[in-house]
Short mmCIF file of C-alpha atoms in Angstrom, two decimals:
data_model
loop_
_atom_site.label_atom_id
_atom_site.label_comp_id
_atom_site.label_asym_id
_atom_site.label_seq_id
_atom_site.Cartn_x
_atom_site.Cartn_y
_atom_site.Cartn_z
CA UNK A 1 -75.76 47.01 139.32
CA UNK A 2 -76.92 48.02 142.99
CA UNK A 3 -79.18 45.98 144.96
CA UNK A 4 -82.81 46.15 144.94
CA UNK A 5 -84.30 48.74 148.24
CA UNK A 6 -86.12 45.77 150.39
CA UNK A 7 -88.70 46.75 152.59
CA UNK A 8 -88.30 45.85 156.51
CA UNK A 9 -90.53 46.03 158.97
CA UNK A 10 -89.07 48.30 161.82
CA UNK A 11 -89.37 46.76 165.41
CA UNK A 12 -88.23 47.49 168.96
CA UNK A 13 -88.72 46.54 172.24
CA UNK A 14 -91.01 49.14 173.39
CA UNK A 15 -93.66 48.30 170.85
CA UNK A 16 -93.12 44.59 171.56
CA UNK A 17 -93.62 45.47 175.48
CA UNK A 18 -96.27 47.94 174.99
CA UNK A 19 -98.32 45.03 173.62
CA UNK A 20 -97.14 42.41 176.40
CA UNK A 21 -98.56 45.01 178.97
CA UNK A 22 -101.73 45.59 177.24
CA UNK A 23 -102.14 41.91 177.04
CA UNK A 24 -101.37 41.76 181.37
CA UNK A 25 -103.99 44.71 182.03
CA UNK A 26 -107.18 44.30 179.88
CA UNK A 27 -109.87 45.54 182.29
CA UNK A 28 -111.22 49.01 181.54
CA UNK A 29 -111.76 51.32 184.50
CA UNK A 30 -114.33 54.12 184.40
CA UNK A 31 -112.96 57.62 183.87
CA UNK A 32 -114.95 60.63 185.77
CA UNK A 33 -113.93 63.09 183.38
CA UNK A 34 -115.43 61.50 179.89
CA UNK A 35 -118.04 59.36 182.18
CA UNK A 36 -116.68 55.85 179.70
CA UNK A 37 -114.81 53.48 180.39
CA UNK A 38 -111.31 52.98 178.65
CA UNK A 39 -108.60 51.16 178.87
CA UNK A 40 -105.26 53.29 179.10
CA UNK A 41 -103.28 50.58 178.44
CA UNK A 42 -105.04 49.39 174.90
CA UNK A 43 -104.99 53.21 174.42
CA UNK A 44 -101.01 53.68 174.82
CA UNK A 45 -100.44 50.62 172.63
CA UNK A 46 -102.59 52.14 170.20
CA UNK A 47 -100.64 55.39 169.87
CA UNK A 48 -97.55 53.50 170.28
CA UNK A 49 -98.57 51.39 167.15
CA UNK A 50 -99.72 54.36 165.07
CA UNK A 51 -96.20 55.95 166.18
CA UNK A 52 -98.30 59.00 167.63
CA UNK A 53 -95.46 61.05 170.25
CA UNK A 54 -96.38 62.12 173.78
CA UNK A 55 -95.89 64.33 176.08
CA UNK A 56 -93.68 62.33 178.59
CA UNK A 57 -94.51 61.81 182.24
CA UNK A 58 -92.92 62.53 185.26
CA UNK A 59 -91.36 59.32 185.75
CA UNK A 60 -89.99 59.23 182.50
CA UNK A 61 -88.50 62.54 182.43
CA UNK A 62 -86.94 61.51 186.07
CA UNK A 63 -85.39 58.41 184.69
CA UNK A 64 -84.04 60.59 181.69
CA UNK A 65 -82.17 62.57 184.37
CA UNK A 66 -81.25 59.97 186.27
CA UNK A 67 -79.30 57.95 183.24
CA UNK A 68 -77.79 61.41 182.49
CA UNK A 69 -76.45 61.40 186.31
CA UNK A 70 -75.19 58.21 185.75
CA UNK A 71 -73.48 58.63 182.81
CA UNK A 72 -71.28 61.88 184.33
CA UNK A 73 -70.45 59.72 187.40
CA UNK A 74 -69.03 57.12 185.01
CA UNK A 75 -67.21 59.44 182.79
CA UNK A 76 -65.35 61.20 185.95
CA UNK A 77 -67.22 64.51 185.70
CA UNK A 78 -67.58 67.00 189.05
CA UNK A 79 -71.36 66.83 189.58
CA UNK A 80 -73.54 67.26 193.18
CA UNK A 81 -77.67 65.81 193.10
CA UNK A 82 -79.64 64.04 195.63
CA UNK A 83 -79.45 61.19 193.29
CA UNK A 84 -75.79 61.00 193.74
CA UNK A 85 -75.60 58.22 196.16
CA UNK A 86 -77.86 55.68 193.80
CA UNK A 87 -75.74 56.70 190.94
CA UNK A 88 -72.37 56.43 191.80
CA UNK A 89 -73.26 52.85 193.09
CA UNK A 90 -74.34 51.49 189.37
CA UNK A 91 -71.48 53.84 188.03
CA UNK A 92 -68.89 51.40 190.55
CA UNK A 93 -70.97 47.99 188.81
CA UNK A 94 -70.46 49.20 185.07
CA UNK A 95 -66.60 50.43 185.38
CA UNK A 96 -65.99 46.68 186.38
CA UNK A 97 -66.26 46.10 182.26
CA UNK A 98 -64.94 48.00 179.09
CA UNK A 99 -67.90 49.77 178.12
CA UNK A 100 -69.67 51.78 175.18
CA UNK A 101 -72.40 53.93 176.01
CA UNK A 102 -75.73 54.15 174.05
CA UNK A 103 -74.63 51.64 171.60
CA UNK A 104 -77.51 51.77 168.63
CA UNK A 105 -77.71 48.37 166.99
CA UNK A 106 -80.08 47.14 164.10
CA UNK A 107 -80.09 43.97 162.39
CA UNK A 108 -81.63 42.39 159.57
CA UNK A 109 -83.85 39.16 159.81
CA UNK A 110 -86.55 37.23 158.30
CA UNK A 111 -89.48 35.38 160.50
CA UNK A 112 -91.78 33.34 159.58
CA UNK A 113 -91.11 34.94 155.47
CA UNK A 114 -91.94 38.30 156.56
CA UNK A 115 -88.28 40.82 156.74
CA UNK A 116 -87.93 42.57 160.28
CA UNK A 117 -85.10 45.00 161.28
CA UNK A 118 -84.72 44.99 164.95
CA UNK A 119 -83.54 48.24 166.69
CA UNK A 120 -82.18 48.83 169.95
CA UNK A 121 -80.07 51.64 172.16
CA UNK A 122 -78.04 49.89 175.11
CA UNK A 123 -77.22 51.95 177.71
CA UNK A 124 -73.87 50.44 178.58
CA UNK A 125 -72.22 47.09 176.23
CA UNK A 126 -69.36 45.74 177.10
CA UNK A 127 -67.01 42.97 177.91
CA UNK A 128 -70.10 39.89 177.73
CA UNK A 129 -72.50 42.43 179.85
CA UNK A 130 -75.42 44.89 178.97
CA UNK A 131 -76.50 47.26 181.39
CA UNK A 132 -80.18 49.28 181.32
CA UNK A 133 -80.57 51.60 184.28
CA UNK A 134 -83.91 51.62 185.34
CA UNK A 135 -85.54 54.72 187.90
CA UNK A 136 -88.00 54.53 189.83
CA UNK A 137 -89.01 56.31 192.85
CA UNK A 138 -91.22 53.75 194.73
CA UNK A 139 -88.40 51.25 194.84
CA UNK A 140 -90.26 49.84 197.83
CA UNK A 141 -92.59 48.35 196.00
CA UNK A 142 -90.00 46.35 193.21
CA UNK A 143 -90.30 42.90 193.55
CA UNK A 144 -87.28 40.63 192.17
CA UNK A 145 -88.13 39.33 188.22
CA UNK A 146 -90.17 42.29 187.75
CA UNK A 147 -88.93 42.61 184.60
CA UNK A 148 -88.58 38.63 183.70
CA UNK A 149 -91.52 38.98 180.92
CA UNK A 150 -89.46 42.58 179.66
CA UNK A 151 -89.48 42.16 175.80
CA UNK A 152 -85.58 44.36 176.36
CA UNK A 153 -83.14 41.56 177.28
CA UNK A 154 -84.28 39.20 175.02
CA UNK A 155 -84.30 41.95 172.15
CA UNK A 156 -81.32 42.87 172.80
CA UNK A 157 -79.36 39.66 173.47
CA UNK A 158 -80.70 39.56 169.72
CA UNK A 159 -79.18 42.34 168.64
CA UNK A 160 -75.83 41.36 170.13
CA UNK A 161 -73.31 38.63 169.80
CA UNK A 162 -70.80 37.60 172.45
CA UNK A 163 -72.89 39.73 175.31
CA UNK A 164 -74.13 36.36 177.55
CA UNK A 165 -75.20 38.89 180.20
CA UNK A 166 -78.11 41.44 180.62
CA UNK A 167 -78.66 43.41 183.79
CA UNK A 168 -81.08 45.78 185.06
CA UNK A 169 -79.87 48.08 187.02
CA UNK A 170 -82.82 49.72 189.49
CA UNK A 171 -82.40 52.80 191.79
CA UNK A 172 -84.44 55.32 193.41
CA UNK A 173 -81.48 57.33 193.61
CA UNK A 174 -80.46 55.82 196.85
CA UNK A 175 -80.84 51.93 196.70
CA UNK A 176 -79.73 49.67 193.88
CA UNK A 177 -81.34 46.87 193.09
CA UNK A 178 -79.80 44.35 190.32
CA UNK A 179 -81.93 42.05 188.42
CA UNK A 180 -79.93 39.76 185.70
CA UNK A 181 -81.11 37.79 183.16
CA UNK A 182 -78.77 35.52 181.04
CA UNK A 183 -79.01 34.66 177.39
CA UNK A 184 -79.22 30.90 177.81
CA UNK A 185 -82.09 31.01 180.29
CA UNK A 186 -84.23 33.20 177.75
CA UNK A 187 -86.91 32.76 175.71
CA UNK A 188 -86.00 33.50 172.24
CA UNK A 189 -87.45 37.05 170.72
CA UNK A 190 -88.24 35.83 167.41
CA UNK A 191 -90.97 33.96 169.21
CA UNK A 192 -92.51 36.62 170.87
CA UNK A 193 -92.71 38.22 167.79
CA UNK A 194 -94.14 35.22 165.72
CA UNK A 195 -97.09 35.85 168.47
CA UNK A 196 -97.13 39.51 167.54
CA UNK A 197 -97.57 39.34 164.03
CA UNK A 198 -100.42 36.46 164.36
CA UNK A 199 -102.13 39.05 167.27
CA UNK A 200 -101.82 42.11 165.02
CA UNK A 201 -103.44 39.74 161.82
CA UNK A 202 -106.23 38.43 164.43
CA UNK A 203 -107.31 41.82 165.44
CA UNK A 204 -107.10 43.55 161.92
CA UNK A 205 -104.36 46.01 163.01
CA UNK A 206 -101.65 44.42 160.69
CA UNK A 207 -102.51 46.91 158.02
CA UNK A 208 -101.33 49.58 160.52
CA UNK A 209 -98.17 48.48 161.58
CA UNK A 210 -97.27 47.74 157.97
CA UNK A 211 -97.57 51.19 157.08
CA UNK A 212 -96.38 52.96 159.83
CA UNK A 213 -93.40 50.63 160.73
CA UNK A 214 -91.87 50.29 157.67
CA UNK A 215 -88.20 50.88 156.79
CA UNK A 216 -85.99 50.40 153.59
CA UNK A 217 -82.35 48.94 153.44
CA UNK A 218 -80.62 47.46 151.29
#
């Protein structure tokens, strides 16, 4: 007799930091167009919570490119782009290990009595080490442990055993810039999203993660 079809609630990283940067920017600003005031970053979580796809930006679709770039200078292919400076330089950091690239990994766990199935895509996993490369074109203005509060390592050093070792890798294309976080020194995922589920119950939006996040396995 097969096993019963459980539902899980689906979660990842980028809802998780969607919220954490909603919760860091709550001030509304005043938009010319619609004469209100809004708050783009309540607004993003919103559609990020209701699932809703958009169109991506500029910086995204650069950083898309860029982690493309990277990924031919790693696997020994003939390419030319003003990038290819930045590139090569975290393609040199990540042949140090044995690597897999974009490594999906779920698993299956239960916080607090409610069933979650965490989901991630690591860019490069290997030997103890994750790797994320990260874009951006004002790299002037990165300050080291941007990305301490980043919902990603933690998920992910979740999602993975024997991997003690998560680094961002940053570039404008040019400069590199690597920001490392170890396992030991973090602060536990499940926790954050104890916090997440009590938020989501305090601000009657439960209800729409439950329906819209939800996954079967058995």
């Amino acid at each position: 007799m097969s096993n019963p079809v459980k539902p899980r609630l689906l979660i990842t990283h980028s809802l998780l930091n969607s919220w954490v940067y909603m919760l860091k920017n709550p001030e509304d600003t005043f938009d010319e167009a619609s004469q209100k005031y809004i708050n783009s970053a309540y607004d993003s979580f919103i559609n990020t919570l209701n699932r809703i796809e958009t169109e991506p930006t500029k910086s995204m679709l650069a950083g898309r490119e860029f982690e493309r770039l990277v990924s031919d200078v790693v696997n020994g292919k003939d390419v030319n782009h003003v990038w290819l400076d930045g590139a090569t330089q975290i393609a040199g950091i990540i042949r140090q290990d044995n690597h897999f690239e974009q490594v999906k990994l779920f698993k299956e766990v239960t916080i607090s009595d409610l069933n979650y199935l965490l989901y991630g895509v690591l860019d490069w996993f290997g030997s103890g080490h994750i790797y994320d490369v990260k874009f951006t074109e004002n790299i002037g203005n990165y300050d080291v442990g941007k990305y301490f509060d980043n919902t990603q390592h933690r998920m992910y050093f979740a999602l993975t055993y024997g991997a003690d070792e998560f680094a961002y890798l940053i570039s404008n294309g040019h400069k590199v810039y690597t920001e490392t976080y170890r396992r030991d020194e973090c602060r536990p995922i499940e926790v954050t999203i104890v916090e997440f589920a009590k938020w989501l119950k305090s601000y009657n939006l439960w209800d729409i993660y439950a329906e819209k996040w939800q996954t079967k396995m058995k």
